[in-house]
mmCIF file of C-alpha atoms in Angstrom:
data_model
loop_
_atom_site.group_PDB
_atom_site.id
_atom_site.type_symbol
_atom_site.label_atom_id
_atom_site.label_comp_id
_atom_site.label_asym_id
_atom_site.label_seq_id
_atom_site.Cartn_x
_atom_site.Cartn_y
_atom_site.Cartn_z
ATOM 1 C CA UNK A 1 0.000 0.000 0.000
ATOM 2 C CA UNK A 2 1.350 3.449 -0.928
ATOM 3 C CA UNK A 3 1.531 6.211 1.503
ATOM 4 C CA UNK A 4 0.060 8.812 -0.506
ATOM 5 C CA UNK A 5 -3.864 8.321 -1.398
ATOM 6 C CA UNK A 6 -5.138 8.219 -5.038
ATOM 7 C CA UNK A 7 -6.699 12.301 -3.507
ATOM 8 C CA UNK A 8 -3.373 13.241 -2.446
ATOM 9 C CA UNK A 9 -2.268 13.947 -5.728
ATOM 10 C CA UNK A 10 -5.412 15.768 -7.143
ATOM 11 C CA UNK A 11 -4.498 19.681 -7.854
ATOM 12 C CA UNK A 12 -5.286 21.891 -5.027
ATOM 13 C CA UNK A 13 -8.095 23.683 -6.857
ATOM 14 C CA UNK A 14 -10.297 20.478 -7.600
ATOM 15 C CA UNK A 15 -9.366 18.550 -3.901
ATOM 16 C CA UNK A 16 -12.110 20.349 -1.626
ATOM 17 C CA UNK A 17 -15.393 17.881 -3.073
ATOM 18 C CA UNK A 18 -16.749 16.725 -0.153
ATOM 19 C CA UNK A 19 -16.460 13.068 -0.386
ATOM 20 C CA UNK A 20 -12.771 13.227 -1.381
ATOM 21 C CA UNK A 21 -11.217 16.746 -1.220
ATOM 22 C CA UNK A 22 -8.693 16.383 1.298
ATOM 23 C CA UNK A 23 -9.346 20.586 1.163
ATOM 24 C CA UNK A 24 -12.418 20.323 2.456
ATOM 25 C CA UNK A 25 -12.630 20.419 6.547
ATOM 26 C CA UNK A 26 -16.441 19.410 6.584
ATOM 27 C CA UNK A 27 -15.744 16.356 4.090
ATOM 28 C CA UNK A 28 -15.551 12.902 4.562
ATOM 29 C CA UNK A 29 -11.592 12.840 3.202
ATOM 30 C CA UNK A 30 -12.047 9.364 1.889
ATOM 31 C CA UNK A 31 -8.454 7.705 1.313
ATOM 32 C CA UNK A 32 -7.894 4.926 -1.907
ATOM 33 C CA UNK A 33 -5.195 2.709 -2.401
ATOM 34 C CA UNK A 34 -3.912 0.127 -4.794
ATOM 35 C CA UNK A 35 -4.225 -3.426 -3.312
ATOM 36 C CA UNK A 36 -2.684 -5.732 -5.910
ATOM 37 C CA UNK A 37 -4.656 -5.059 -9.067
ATOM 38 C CA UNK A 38 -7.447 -3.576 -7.068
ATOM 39 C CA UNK A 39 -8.349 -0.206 -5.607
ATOM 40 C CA UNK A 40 -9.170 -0.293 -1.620
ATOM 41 C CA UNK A 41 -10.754 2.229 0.763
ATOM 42 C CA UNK A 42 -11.596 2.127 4.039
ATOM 43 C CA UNK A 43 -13.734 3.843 6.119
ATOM 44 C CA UNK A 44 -15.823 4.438 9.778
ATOM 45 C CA UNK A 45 -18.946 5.661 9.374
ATOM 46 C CA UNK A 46 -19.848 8.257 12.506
ATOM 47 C CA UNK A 47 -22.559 6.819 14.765
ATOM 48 C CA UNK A 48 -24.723 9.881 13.268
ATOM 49 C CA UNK A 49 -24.229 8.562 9.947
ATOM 50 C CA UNK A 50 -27.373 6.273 10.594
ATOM 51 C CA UNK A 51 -30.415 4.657 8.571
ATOM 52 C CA UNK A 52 -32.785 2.758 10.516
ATOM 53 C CA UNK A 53 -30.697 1.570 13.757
ATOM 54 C CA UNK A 54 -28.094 -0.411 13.124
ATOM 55 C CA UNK A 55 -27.325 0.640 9.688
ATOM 56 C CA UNK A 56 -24.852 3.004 7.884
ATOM 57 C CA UNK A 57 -26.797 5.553 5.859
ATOM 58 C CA UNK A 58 -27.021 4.134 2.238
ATOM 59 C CA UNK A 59 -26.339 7.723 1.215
ATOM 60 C CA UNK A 60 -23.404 7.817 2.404
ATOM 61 C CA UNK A 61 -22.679 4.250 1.165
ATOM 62 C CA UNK A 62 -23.345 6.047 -2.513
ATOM 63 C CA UNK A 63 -21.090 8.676 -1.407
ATOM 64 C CA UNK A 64 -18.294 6.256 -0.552
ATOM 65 C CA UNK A 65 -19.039 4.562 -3.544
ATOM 66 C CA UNK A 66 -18.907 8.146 -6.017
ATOM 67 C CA UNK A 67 -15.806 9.103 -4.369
ATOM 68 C CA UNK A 68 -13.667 5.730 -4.525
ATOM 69 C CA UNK A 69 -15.283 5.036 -7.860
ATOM 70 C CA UNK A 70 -13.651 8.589 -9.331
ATOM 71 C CA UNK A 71 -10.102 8.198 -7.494
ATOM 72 C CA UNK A 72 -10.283 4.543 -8.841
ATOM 73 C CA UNK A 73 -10.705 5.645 -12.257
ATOM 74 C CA UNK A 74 -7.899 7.926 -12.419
ATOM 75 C CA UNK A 75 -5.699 5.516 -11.022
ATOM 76 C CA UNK A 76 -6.699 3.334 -13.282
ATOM 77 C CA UNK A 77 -5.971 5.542 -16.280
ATOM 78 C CA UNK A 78 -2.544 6.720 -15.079
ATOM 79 C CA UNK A 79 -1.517 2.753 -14.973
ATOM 80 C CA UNK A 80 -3.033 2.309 -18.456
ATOM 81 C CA UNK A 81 -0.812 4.963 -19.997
ATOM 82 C CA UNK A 82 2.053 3.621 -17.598
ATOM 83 C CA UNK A 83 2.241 6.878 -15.654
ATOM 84 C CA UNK A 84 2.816 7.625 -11.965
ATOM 85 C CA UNK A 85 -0.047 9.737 -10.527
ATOM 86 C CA UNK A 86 2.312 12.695 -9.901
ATOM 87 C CA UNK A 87 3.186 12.677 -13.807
ATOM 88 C CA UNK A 88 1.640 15.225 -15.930
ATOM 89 C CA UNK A 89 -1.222 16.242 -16.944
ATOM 90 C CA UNK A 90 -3.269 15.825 -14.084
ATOM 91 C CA UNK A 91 -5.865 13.504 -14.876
ATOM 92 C CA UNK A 92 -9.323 14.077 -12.973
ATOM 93 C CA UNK A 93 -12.546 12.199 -13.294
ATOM 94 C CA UNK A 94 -15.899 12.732 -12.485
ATOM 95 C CA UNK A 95 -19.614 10.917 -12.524
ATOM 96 C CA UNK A 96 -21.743 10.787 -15.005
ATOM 97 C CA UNK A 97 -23.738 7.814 -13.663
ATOM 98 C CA UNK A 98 -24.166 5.895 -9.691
ATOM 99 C CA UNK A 99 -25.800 2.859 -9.634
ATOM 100 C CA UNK A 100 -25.846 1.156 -5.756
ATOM 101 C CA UNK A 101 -27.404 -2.163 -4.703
ATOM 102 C CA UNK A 102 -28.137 -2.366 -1.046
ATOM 103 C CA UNK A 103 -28.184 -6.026 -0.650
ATOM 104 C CA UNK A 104 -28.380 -6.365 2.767
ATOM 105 C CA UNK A 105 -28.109 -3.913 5.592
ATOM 106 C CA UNK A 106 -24.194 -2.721 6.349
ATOM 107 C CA UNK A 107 -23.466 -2.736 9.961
ATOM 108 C CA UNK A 108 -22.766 0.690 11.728
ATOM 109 C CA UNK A 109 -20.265 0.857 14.378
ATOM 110 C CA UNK A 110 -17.387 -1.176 12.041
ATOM 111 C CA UNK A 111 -14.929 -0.037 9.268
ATOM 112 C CA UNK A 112 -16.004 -0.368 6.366
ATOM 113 C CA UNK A 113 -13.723 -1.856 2.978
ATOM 114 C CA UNK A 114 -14.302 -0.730 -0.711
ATOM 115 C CA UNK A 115 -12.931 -3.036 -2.677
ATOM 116 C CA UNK A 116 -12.975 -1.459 -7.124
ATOM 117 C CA UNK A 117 -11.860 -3.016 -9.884
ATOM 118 C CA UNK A 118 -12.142 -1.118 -13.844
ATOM 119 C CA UNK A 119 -14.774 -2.615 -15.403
ATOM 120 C CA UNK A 120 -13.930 -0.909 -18.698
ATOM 121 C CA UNK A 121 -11.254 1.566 -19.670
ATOM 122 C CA UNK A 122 -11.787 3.338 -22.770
ATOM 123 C CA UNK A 123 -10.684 6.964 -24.219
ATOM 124 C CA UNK A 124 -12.548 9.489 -21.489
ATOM 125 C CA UNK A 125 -14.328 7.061 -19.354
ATOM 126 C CA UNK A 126 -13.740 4.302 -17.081
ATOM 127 C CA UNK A 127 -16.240 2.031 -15.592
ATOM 128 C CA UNK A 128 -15.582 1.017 -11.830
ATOM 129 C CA UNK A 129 -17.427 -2.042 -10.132
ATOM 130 C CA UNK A 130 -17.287 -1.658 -6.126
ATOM 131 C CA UNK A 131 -18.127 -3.943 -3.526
ATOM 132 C CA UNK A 132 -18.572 -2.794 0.005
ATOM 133 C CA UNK A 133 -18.005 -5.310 2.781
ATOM 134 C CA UNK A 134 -18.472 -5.069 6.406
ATOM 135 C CA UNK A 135 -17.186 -7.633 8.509
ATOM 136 C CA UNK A 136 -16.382 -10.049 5.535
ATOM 137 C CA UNK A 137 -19.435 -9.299 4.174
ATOM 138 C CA UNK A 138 -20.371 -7.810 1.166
ATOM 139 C CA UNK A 139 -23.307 -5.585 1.965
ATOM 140 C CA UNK A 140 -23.353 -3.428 -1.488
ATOM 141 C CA UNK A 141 -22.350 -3.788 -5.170
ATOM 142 C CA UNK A 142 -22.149 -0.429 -7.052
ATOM 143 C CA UNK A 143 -20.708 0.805 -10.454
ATOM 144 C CA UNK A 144 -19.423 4.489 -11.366
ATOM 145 C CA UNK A 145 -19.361 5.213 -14.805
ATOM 146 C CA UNK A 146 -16.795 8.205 -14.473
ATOM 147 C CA UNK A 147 -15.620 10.595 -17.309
ATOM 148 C CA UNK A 148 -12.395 12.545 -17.412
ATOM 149 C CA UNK A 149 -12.390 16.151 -17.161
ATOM 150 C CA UNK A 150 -10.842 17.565 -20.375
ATOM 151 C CA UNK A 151 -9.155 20.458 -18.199
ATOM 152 C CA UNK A 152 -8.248 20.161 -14.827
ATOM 153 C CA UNK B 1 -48.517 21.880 0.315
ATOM 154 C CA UNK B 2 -49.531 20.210 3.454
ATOM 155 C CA UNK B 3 -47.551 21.741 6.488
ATOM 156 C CA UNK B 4 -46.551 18.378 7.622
ATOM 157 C CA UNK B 5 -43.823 16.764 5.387
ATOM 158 C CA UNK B 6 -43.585 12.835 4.714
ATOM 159 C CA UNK B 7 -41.108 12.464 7.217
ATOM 160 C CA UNK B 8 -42.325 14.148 9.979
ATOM 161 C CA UNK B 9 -44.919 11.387 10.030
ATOM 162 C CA UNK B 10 -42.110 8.659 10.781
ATOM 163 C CA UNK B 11 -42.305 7.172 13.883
ATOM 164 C CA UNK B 12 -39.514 8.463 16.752
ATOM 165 C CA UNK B 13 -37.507 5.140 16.468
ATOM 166 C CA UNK B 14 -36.654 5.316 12.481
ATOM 167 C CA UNK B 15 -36.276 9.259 12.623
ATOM 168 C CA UNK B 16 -32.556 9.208 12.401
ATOM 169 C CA UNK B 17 -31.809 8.935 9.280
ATOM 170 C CA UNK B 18 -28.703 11.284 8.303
ATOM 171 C CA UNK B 19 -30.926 12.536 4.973
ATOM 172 C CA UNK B 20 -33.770 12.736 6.265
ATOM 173 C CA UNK B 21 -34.727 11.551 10.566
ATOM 174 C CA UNK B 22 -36.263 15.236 12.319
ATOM 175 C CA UNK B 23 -34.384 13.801 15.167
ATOM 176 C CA UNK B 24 -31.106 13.602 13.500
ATOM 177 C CA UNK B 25 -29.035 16.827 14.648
ATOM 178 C CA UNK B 26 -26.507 16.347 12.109
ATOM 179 C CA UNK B 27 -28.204 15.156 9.129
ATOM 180 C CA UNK B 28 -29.526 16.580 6.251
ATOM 181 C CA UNK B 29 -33.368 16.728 7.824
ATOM 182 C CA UNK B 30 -34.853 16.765 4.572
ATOM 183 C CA UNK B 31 -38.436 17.664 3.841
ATOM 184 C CA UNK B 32 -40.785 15.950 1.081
ATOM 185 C CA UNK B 33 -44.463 17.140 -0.112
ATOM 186 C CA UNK B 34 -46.891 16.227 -2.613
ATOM 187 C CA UNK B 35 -47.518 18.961 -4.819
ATOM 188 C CA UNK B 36 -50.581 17.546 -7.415
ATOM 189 C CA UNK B 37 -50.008 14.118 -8.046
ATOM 190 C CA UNK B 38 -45.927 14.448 -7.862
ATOM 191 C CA UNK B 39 -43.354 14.690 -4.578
ATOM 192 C CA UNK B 40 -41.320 17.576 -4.155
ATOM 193 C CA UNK B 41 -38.424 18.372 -1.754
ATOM 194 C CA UNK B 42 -36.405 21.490 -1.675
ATOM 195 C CA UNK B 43 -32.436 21.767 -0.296
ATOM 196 C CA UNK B 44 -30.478 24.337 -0.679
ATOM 197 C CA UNK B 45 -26.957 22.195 -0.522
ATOM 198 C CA UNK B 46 -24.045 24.286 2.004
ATOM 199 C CA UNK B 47 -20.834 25.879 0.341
ATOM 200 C CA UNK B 48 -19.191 22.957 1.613
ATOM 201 C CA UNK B 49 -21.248 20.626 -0.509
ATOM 202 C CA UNK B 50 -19.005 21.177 -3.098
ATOM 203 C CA UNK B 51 -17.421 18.721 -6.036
ATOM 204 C CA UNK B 52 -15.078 20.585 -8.936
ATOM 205 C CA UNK B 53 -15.687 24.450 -8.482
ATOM 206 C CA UNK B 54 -19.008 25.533 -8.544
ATOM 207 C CA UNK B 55 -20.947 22.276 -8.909
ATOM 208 C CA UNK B 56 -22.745 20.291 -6.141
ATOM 209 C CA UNK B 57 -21.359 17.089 -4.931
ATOM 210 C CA UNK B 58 -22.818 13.891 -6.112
ATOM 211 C CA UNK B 59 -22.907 12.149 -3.204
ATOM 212 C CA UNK B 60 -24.593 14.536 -1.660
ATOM 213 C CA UNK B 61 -27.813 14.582 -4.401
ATOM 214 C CA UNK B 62 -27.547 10.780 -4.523
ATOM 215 C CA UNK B 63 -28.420 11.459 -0.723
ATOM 216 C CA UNK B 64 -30.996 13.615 -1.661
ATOM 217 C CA UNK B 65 -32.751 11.062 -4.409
ATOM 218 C CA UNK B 66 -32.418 8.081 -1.869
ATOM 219 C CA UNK B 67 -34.133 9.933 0.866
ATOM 220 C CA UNK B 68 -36.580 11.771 -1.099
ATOM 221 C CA UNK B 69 -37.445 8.218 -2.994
ATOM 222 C CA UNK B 70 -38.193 6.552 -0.149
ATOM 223 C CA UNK B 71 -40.360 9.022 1.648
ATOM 224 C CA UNK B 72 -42.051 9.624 -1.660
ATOM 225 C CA UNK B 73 -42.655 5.590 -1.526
ATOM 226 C CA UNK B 74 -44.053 5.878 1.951
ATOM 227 C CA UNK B 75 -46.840 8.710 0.725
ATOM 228 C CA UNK B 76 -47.309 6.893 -2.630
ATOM 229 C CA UNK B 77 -48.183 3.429 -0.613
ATOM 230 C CA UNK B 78 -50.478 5.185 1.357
ATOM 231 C CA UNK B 79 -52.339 6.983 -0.978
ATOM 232 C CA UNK B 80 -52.657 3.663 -2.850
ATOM 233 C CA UNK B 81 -54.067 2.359 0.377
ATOM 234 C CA UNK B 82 -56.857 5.604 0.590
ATOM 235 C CA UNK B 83 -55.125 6.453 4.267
ATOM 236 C CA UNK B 84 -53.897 9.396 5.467
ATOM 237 C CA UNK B 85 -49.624 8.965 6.807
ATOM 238 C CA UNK B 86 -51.133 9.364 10.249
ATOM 239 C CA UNK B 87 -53.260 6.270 10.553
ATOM 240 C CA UNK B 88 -51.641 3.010 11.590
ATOM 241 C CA UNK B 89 -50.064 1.013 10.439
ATOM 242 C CA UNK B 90 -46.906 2.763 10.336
ATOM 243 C CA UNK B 91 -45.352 2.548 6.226
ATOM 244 C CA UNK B 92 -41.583 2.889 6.339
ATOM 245 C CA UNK B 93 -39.785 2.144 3.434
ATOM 246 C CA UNK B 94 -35.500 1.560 3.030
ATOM 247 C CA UNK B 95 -34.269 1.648 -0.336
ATOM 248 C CA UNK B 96 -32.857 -1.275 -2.338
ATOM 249 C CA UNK B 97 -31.178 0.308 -5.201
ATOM 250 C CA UNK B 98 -30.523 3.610 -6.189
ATOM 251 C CA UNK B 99 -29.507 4.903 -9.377
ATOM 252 C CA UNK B 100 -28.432 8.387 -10.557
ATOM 253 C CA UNK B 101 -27.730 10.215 -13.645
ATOM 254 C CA UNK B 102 -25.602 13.234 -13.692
ATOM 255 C CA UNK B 103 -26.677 15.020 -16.854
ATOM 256 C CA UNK B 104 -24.783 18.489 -16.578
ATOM 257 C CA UNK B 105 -23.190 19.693 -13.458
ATOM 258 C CA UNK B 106 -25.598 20.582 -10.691
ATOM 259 C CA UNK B 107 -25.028 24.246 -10.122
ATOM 260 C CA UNK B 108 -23.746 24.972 -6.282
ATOM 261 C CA UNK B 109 -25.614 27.815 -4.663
ATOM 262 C CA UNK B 110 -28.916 27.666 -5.308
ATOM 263 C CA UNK B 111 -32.581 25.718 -4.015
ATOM 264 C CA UNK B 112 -32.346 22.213 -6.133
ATOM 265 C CA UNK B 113 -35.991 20.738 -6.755
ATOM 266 C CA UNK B 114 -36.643 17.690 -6.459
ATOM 267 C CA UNK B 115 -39.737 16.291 -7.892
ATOM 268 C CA UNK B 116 -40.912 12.863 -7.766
ATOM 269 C CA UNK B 117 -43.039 10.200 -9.210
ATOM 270 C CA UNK B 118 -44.270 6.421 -8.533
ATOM 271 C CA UNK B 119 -43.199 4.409 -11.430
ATOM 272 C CA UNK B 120 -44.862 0.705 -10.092
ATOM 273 C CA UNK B 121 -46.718 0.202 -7.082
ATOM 274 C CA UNK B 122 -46.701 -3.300 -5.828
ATOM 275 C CA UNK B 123 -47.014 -4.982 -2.769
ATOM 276 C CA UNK B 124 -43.674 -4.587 -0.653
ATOM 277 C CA UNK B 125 -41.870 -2.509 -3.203
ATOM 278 C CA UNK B 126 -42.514 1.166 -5.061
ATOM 279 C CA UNK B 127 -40.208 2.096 -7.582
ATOM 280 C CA UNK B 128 -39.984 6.133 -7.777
ATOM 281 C CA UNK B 129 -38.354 8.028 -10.714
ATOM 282 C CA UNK B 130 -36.569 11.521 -9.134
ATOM 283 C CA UNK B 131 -35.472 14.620 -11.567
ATOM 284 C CA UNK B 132 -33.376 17.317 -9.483
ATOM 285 C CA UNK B 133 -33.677 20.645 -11.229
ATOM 286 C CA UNK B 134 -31.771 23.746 -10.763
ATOM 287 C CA UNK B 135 -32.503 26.720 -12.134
ATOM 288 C CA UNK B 136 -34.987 25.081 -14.339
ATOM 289 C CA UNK B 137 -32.830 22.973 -15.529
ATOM 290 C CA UNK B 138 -33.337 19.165 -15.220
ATOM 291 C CA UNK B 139 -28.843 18.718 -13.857
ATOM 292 C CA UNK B 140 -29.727 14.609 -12.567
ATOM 293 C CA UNK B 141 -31.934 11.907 -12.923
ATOM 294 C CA UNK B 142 -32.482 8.923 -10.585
ATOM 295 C CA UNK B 143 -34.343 5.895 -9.487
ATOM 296 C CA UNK B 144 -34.803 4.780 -6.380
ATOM 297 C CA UNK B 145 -36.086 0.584 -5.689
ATOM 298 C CA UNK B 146 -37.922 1.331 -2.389
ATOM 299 C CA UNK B 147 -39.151 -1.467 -0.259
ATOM 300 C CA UNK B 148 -41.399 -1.427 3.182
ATOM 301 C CA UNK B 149 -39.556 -2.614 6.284
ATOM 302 C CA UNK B 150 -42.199 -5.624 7.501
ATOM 303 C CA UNK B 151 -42.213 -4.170 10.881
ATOM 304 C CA UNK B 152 -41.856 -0.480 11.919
#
């Protein structure tokens, strides 16, 4: 696992969104990391960060899954063009579509693991396929279909 | 507009919800209507709620479309049932999948609309189609695969 997060290299003016800007003192400053060949984030939901009791909020499941599904993109395109992610130009992606299946409730009060792989890598737009597990579990499948911006 | 929104008919012990639980001190407390035969919420996202410059985050309207989805459910099931949200039993519905397009970038400092509408009706499960406008402008699209908790 590197040191630096996929967000640590994102350009200071497009790091304060508030899933992933590490900018941004009212974000969540979610952290992604190569694992082997796939991308890996984990995070602790706050006990406010409720459903019904018991479970995390799935909005902020989608969240999770927007911001790990963009950082997992670009690190996906940097490898393609056998880059480093501190290599220029920047490349920065955003989402054009969310999709999240909640297939069972996730567990508050545990850390959470994203686990993305690309499902497709093509020109301006990579498709990421995330799982979300709790306690060995996977809870949620989701897929970002994330487009690079053409100036960052 | 009734004065009462959807989920200020929620019973005490699922009102916590980060998007949308009254007795959730840091959540989003959103508030959902009918207006005619469709749902509409209104948010006005914080500064904070930011993605690139000037656009709101995604995670945060995927919030906004899972919440507002599954309180629209909720009034949609009971209307189907010719009861008012105040009679018993109590409808509470978590969602199942959610699903968003982002058609243009949402713009970040203004009211977003959200407006609503049942797409199927059946038994457990309501399926509710969710445009968020901004400035007139129709910025997102998304689904929401709501089904009622057996036991509230």
């Amino acid at each position: 696992m590197s040191l630096k997060a996929f967000q640590d290299y994102y350009p200071d003016h497009v790091s304060h969104c508030y899933g992933c800007g590490r900018l941004n003192e009212h974000g969540l400053r979610i952290k992604s990391y190569w694992e082997g060949d796939e991308t890996v984030c984990r995070f602790e939901p706050k006990p406010y960060h409720i459903a019904v009791p018991g479970s995390v909020y799935g909005g902020l499941i989608a969240s999770l899954i927007d911001c790990h599904g963009t950082g997992s993109a670009a690190a996906y395109a940097y490898r393609t063009e056998g880059r480093e992610m501190d290599s220029e130009p920047s490349l920065r992606f955003v989402t054009a579509s969310l999709r999240v299946d909640y297939l069972r409730p996730t567990p508050l009060g545990v850390v959470l693991e994203l686990r993305a792989q690309a499902k497709e890598i093509k020109d301006r737009k990579v498709v990421v396929g995330i799982r979300v597990i709790a306690e060995g579990e996977v809870c949620c499948q989701g897929e970002v279909v994330a487009v690079r911006l053409r100036e960052v």
